[in-house]
PDB file of C-alpha atoms in Angstrom:
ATOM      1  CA  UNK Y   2      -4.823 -21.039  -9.418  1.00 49.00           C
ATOM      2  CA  UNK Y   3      -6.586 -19.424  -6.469  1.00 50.00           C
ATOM      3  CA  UNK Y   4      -8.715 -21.463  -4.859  1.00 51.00           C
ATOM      4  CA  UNK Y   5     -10.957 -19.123  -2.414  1.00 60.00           C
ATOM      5  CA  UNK Y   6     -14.320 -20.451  -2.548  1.00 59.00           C
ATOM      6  CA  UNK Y   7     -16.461 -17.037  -0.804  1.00 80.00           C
ATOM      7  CA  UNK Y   8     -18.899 -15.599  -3.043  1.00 90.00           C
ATOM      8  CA  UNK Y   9     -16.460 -12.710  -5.174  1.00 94.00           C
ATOM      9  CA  UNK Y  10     -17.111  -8.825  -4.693  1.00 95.00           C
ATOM     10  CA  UNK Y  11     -16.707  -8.485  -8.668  1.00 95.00           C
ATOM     11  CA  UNK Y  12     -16.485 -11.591 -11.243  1.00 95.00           C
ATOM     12  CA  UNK Y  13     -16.125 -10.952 -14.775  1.00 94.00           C
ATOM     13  CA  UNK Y  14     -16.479 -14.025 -17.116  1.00 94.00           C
ATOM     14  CA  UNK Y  15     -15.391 -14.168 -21.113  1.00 94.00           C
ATOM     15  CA  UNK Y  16     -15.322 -10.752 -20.948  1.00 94.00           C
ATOM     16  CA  UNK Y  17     -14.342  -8.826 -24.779  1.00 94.00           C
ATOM     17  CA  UNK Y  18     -14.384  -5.187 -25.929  1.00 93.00           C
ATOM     18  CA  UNK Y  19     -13.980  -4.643 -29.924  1.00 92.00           C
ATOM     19  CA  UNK Y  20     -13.806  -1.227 -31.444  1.00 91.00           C
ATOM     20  CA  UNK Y  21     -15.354  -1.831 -34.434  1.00 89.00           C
ATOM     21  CA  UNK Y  22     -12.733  -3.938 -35.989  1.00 89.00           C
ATOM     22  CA  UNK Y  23     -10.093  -4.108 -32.944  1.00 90.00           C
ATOM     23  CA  UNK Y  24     -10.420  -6.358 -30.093  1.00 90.00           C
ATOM     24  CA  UNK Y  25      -8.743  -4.601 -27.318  1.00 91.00           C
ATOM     25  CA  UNK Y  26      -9.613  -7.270 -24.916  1.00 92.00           C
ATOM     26  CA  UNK Y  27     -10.812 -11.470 -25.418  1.00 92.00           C
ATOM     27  CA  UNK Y  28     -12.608 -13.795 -23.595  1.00 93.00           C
ATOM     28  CA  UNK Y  29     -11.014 -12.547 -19.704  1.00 93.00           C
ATOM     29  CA  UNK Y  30     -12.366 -14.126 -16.950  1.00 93.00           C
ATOM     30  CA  UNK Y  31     -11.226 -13.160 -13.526  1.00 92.00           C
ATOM     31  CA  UNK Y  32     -12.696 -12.700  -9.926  1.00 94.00           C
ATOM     32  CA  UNK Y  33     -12.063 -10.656  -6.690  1.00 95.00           C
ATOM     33  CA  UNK Y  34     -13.290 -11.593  -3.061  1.00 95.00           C
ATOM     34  CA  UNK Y  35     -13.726  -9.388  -0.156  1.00 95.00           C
ATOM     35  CA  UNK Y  36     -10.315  -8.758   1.437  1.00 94.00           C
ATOM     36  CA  UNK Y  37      -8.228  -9.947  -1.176  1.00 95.00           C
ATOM     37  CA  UNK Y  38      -5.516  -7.599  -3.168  1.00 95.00           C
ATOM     38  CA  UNK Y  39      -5.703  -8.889  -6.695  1.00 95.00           C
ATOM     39  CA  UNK Y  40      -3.080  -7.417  -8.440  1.00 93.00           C
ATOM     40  CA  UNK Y  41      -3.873  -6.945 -12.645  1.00 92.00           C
ATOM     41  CA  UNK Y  42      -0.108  -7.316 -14.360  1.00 90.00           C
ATOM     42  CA  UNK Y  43       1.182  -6.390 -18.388  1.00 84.00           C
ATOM     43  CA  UNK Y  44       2.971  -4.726 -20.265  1.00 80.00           C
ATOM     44  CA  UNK Y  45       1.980  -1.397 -22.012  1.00 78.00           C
ATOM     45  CA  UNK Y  46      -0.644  -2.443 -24.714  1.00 79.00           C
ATOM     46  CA  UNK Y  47      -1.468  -5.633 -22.500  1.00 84.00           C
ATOM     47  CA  UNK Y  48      -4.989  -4.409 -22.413  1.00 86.00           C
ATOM     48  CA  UNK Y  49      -5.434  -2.820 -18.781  1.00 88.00           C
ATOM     49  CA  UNK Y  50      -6.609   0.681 -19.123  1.00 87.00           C
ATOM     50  CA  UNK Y  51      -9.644  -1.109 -21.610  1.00 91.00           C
ATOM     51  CA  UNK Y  52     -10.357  -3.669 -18.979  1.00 92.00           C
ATOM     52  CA  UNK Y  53     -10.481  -1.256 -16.432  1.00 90.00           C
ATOM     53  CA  UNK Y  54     -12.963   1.160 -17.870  1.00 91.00           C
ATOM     54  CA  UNK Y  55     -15.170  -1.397 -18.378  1.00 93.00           C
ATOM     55  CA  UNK Y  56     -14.705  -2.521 -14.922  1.00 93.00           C
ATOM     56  CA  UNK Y  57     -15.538   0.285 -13.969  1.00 92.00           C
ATOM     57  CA  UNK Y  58     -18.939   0.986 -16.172  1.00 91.00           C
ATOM     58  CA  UNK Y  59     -17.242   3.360 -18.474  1.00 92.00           C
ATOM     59  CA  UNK Y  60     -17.197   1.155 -21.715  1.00 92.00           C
ATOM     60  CA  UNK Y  61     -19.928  -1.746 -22.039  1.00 92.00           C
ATOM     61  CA  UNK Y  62     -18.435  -5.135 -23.388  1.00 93.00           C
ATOM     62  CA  UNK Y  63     -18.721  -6.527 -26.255  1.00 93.00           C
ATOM     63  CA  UNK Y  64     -19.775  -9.729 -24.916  1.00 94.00           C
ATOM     64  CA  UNK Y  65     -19.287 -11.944 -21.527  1.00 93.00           C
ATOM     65  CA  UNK Y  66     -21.211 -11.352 -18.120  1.00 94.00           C
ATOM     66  CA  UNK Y  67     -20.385  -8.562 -14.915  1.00 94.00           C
ATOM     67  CA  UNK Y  68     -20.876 -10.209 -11.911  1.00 95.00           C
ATOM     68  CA  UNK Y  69     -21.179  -8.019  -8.495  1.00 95.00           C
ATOM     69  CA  UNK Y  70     -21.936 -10.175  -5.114  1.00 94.00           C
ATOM     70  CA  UNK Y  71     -22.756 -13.024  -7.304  1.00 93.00           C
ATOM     71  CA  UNK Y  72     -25.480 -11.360  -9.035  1.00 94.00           C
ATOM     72  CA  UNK Y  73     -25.155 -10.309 -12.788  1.00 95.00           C
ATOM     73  CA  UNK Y  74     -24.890  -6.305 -13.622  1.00 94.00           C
ATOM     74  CA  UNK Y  75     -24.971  -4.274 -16.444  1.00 92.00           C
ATOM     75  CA  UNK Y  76     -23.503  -1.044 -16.257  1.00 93.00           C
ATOM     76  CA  UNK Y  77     -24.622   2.198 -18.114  1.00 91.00           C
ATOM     77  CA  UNK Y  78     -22.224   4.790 -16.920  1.00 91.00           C
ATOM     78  CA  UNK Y  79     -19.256   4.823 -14.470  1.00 90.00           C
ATOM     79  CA  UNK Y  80     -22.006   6.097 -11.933  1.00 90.00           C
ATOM     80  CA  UNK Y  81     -23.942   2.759 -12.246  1.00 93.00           C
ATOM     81  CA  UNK Y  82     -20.516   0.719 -10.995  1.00 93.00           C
ATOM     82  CA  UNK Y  83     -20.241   3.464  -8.465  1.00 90.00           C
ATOM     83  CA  UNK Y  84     -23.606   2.856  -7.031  1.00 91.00           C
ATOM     84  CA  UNK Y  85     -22.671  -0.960  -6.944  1.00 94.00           C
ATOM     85  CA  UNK Y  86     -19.545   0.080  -5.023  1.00 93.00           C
ATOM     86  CA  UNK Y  87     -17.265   0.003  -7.518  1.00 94.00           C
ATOM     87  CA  UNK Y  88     -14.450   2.778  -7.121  1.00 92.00           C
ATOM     88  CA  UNK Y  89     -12.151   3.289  -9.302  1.00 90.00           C
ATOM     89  CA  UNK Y  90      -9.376   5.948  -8.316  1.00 88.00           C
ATOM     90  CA  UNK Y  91      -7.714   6.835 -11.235  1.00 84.00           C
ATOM     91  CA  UNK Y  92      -3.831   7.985 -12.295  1.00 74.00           C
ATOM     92  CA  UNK Y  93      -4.894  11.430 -12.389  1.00 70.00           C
ATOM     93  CA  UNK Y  94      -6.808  11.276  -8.664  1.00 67.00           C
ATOM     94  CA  UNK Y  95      -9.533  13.837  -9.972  1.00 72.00           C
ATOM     95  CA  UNK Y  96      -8.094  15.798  -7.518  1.00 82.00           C
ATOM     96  CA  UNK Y  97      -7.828  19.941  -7.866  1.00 86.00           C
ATOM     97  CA  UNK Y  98      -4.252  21.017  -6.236  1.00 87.00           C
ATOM     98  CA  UNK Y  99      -5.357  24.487  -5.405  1.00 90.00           C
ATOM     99  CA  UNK Y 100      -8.405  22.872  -3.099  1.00 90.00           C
ATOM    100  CA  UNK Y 101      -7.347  21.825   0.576  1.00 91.00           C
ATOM    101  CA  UNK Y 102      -7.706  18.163   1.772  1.00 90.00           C
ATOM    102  CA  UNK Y 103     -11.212  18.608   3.184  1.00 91.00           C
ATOM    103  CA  UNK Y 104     -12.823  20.108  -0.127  1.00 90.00           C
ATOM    104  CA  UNK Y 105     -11.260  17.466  -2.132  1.00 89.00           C
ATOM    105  CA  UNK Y 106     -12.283  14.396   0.482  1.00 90.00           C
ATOM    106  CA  UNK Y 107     -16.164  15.713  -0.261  1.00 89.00           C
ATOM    107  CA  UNK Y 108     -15.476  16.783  -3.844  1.00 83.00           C
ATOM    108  CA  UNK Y 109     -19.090  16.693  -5.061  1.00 78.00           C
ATOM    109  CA  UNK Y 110     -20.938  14.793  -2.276  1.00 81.00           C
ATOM    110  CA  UNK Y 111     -20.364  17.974   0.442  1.00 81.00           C
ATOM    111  CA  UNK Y 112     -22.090  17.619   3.486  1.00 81.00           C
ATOM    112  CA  UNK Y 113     -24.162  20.587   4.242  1.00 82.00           C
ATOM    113  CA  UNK Y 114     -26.325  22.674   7.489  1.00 82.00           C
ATOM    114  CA  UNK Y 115     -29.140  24.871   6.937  1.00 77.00           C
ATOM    115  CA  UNK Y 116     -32.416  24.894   4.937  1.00 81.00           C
ATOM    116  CA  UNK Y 117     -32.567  25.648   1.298  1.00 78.00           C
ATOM    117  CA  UNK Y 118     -31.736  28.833   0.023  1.00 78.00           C
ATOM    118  CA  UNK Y 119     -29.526  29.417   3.195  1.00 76.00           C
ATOM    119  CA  UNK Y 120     -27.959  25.463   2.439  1.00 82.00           C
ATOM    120  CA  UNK Y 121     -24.163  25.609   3.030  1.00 83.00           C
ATOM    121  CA  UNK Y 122     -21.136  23.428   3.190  1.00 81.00           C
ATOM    122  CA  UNK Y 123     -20.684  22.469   6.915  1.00 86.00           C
ATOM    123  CA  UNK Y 124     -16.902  23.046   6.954  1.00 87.00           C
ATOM    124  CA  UNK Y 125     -16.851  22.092  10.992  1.00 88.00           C
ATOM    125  CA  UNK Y 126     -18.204  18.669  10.215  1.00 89.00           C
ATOM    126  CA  UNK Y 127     -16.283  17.865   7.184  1.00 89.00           C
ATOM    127  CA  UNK Y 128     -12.964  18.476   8.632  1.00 90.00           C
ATOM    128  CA  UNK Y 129     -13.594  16.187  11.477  1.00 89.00           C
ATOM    129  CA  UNK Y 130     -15.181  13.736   9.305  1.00 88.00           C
ATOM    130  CA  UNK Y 131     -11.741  13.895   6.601  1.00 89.00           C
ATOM    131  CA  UNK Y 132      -9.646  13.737   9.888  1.00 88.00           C
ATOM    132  CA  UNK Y 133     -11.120  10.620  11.601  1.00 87.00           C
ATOM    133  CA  UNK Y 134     -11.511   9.193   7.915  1.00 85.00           C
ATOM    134  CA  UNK Y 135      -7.850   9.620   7.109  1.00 84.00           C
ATOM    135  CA  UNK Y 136      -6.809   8.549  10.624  1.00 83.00           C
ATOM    136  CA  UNK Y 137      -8.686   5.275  10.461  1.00 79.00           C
ATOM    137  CA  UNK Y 138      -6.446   4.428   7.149  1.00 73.00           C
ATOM    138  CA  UNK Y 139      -3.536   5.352   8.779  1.00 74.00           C
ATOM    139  CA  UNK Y 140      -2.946   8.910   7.460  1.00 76.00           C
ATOM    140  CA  UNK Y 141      -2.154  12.004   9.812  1.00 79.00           C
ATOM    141  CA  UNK Y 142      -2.716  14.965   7.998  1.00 78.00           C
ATOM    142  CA  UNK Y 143      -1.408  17.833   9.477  1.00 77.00           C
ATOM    143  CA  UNK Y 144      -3.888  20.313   8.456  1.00 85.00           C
ATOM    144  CA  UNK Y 145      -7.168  19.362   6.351  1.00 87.00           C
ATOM    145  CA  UNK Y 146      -6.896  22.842   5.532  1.00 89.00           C
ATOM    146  CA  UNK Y 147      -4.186  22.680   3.570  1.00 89.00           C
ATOM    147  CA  UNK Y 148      -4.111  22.564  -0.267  1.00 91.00           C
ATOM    148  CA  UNK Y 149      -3.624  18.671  -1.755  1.00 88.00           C
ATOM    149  CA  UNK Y 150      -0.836  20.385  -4.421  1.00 87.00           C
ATOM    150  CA  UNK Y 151       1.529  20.442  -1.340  1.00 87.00           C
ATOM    151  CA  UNK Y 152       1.310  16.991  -0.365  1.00 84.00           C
ATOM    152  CA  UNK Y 153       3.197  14.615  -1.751  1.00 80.00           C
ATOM    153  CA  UNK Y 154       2.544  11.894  -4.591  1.00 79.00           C
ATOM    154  CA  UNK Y 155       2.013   9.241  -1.840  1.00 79.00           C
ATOM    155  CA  UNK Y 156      -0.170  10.867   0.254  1.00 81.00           C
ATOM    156  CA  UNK Y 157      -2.418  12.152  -2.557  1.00 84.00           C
ATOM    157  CA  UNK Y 158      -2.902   8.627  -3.430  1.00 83.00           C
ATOM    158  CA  UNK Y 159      -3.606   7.607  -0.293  1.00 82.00           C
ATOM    159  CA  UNK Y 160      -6.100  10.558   0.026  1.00 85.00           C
ATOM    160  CA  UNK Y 161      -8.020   9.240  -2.967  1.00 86.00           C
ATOM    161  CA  UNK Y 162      -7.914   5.598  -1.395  1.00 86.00           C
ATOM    162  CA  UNK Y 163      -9.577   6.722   1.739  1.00 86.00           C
ATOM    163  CA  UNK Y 164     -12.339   9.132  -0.114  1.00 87.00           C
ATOM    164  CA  UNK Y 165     -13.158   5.927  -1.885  1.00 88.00           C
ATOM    165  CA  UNK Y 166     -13.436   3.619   0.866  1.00 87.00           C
ATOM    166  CA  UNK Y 167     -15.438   6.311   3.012  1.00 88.00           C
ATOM    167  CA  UNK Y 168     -18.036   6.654   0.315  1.00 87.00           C
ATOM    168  CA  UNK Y 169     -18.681   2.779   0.418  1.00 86.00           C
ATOM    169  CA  UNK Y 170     -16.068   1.321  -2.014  1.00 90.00           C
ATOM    170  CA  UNK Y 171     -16.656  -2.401  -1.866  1.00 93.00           C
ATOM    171  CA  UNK Y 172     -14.328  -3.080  -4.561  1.00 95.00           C
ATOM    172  CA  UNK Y 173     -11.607  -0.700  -5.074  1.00 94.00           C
ATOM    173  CA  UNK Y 174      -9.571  -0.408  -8.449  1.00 93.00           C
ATOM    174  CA  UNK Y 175      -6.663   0.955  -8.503  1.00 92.00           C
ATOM    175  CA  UNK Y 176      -5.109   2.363 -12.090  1.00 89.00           C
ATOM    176  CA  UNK Y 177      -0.970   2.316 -11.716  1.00 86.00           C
ATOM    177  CA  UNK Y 178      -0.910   4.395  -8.204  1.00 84.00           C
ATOM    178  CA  UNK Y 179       2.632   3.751  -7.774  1.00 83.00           C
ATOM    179  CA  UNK Y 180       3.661   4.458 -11.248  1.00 79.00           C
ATOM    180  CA  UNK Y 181       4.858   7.860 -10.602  1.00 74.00           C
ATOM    181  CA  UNK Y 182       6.273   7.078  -7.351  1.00 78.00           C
ATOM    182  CA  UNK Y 183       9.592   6.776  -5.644  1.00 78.00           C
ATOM    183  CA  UNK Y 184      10.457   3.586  -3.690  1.00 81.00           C
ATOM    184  CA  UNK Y 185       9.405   5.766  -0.209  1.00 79.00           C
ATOM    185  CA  UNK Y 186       6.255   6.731  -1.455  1.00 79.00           C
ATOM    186  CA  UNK Y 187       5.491   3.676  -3.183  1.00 83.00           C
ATOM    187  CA  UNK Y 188       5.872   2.001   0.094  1.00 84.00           C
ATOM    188  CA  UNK Y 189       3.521   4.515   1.969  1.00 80.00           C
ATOM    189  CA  UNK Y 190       0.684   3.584  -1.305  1.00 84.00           C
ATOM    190  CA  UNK Y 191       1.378  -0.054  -0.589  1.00 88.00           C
ATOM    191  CA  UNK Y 192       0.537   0.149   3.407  1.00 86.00           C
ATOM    192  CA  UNK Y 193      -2.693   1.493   2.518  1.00 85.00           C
ATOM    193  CA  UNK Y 194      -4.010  -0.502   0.180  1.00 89.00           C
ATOM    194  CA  UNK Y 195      -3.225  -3.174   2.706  1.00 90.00           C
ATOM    195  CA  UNK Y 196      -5.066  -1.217   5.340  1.00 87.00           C
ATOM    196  CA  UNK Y 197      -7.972  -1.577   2.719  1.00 89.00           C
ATOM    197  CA  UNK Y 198      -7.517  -4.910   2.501  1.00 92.00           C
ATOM    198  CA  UNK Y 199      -7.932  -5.178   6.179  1.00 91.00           C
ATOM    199  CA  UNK Y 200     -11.308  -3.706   5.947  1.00 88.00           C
ATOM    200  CA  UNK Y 201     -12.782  -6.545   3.739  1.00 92.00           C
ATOM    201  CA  UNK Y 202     -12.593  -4.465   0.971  1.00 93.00           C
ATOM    202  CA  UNK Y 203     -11.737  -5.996  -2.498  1.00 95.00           C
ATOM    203  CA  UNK Y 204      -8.580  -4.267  -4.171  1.00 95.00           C
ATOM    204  CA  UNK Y 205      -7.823  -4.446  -8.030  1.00 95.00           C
ATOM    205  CA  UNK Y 206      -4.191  -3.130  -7.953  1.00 94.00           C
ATOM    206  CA  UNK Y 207      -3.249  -2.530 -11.831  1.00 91.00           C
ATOM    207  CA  UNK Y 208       0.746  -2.372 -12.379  1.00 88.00           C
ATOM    208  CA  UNK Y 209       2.684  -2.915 -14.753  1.00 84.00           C
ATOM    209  CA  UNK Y 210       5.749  -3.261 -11.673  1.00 86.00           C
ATOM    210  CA  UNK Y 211       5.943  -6.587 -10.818  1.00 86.00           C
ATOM    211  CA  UNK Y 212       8.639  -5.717  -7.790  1.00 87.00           C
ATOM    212  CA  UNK Y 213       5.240  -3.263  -6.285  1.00 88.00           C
ATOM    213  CA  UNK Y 214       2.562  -6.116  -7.283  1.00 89.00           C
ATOM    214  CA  UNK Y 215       4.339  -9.293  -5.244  1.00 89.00           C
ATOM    215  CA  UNK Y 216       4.643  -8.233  -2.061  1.00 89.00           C
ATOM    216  CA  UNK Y 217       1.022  -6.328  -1.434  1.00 92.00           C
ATOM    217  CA  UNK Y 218      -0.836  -8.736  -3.907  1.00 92.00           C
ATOM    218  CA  UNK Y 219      -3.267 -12.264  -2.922  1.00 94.00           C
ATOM    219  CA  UNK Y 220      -3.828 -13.252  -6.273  1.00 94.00           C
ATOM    220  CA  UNK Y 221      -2.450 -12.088  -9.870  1.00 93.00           C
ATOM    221  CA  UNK Y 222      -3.826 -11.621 -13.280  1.00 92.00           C
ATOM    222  CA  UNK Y 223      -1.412 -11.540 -16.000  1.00 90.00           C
ATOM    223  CA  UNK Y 224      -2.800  -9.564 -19.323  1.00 89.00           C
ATOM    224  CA  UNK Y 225      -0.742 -10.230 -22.442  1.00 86.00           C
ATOM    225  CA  UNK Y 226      -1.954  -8.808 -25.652  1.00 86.00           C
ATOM    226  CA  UNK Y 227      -5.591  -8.600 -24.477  1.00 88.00           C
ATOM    227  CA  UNK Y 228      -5.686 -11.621 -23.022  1.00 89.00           C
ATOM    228  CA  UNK Y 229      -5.209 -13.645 -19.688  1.00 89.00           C
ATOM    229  CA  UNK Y 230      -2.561 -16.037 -19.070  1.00 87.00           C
ATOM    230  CA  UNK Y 231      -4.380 -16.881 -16.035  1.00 88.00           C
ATOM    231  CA  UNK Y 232      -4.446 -16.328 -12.890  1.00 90.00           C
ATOM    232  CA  UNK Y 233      -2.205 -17.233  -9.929  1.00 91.00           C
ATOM    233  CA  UNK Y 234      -1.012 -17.323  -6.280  1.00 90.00           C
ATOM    234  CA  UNK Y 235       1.593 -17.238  -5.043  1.00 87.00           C
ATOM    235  CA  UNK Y 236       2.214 -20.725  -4.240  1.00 88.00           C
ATOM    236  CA  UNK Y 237       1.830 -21.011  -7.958  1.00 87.00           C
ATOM    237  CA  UNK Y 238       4.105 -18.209  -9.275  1.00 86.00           C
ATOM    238  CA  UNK Y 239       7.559 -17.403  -8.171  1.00 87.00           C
ATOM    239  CA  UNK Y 240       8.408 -13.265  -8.656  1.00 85.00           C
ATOM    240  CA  UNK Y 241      10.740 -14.394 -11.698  1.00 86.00           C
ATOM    241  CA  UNK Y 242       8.276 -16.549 -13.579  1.00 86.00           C
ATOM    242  CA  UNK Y 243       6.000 -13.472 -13.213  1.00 85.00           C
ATOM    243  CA  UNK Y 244       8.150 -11.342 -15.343  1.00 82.00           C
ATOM    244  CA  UNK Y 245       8.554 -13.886 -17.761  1.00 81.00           C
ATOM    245  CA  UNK Y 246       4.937 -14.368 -18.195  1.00 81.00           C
ATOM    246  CA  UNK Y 247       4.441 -10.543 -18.294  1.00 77.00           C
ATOM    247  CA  UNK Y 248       7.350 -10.059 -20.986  1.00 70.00           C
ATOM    248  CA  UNK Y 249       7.705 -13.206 -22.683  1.00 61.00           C
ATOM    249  CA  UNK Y 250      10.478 -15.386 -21.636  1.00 54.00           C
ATOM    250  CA  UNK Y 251      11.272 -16.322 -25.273  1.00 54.00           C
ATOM    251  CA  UNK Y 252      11.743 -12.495 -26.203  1.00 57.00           C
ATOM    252  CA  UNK Y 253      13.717 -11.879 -23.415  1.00 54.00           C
ATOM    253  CA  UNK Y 254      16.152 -14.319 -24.147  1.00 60.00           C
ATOM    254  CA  UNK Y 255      16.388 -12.739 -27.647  1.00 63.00           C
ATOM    255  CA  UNK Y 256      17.007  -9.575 -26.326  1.00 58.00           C
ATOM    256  CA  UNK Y 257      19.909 -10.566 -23.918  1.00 62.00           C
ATOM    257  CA  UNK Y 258      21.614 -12.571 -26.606  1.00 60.00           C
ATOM    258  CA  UNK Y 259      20.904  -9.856 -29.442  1.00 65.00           C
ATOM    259  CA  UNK Y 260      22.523  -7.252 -26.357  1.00 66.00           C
ATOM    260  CA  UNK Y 261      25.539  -9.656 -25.734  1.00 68.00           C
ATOM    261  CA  UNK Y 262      26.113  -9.406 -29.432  1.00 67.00           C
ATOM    262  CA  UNK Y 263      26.242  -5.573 -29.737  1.00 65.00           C
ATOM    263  CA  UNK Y 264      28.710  -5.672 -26.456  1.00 65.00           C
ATOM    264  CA  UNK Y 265      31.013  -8.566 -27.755  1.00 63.00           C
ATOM    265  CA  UNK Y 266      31.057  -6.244 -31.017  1.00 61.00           C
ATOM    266  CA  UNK Y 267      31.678  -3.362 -29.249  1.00 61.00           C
ATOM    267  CA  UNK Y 268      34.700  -4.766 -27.206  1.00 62.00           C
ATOM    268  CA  UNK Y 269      35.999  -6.067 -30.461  1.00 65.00           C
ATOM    269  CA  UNK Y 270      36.019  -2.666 -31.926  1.00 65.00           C
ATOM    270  CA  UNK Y 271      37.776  -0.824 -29.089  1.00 59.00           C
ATOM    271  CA  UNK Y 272      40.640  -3.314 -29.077  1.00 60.00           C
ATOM    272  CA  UNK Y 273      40.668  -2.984 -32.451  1.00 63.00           C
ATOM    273  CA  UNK Y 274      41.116   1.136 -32.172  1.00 61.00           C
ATOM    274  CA  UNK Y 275      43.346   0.914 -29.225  1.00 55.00           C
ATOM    275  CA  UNK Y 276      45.553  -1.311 -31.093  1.00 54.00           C
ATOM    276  CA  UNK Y 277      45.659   0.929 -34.375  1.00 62.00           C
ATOM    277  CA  UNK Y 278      46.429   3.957 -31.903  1.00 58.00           C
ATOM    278  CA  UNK Y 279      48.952   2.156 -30.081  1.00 53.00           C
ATOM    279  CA  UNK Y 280      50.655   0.933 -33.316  1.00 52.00           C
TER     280      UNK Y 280
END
């Protein structure tokens, strides 16, 4: 178990969320401390996308406390978590394609010049502040100008990571940004949230790729039917005994004998054919 002893960004303890008669999540306690990548791991129906939006103020639990810098929070709206510096960048990046890099950096908080009626978005100032933004997390952009839709998968992720952390992200969640990604640009989303990292910022990286988790992540929370198996270095947890926490070892050993099966049947068979042919 992780044994940092700092004060954590964002602590949940015996955290549930029913829906009416469902219980999507039960009794999850876990913690994240500045400058640590905590990286949230299950399989599909583990429980992740409820645990995040309630991380991130959009559902309210059911019962359990919200901890932020130690101090106990309740959340009314994803706005309250936000004002806590709690980002969440999400799989769909809110992003608008057709919009260049600039307008989407500022989407909603534009900075403006002039007085009221004559206010206007200061376009000069926003592309140099997107530029030196984008530059301090390690991202050239060749034109702010340009629209995000041309950009690739990577770089609108990273994008999204730097809008968050220039808006005053303190803790930074992070829904599957590599899901849709190729090896390359899976890479490029790893080196930034590292960058992140580097800032004292607190990452929650949510996968459901333990190969993308390992190598970027601190600590790691394993979710298994709405629950936690705990949570582990990784002095404490090998990248194998990961997987077999996140799958079930006992089910996977089913599967490769019930697949071994089906082959040795399948052989059988096609000898059996070739011979009848043959004969």
């Amino acid at each position: 178990m992780t044994t940092n002893h700092t004060t954590p960004a964002l602590e949940v303890r015996n955290i549930s969320k029913h829906f009416g008669s469902v219980v999507a999540i039960n009794d999850i306690s876990m913690a994240v401390h500045p400058g640590e990548v905590m990286c949230l791991l299950g399989d599909n129906g583990a429980g992740k996308s409820t645990l995040i939006k309630t991380l991130a103020g959009v559902h309210k639990p059911t019962s359990g406390d919200y901890f932020v810098d130690g101090k106990k929070v309740i959340f009314n709206s994803p706005r309250d978590a936000l004002s806590h510096g709690i980002a969440t960048v999400y799989q769909d990046l809110a992003m608008i394609p057709l919009m260049s890099v600039t307008r989407n950096f500022f989407l909603g908080s534009e900075p403006t010049t002039g007085r009221w009626p004559f206010k206007r978005f200061d376009m000069k100032q926003a592309h140099q502040i997107a530029r030196e933004e984008l530059l301090k997390m390690g991202i050239d952009i060749r034109d702010p100008d340009q629209p995000v839709g041309t950009l690739s998968g990577g770089e609108r992720q990273s994008i999204a990571i730097a809008r968050a952390v220039y808006f005053g992200a303190k803790v930074l969640i992070l829904d599957e940004p590599t899901s849709a990604l190729g090896v390359t640009q899976s890479g490029v989303v790893l080196r930034y949230i590292a960058r992140a990292r580097s800032r004292g910022i607190a990452v929650i990286f949510i996968t459901h790729n333990p190969h993308h988790a390992y190598p970027i992540g601190d600590t790691f929370t394993i979710l298994k039917r709405g629950r936690t198996l705990g949570t582990y270095t990784k002095q404490d947890l090998s990248r194998d005994e990961m997987i077999r926490l996140m799958s079930g070892g006992d089910e996977l050993e089913k599967l490769e004998h019930e697949l071994r099966e089906y082959t040795d049947e399948g052989s059988q068979a096609l000898a059996e054919a070739i011979h009848e042919e043959a004969s």
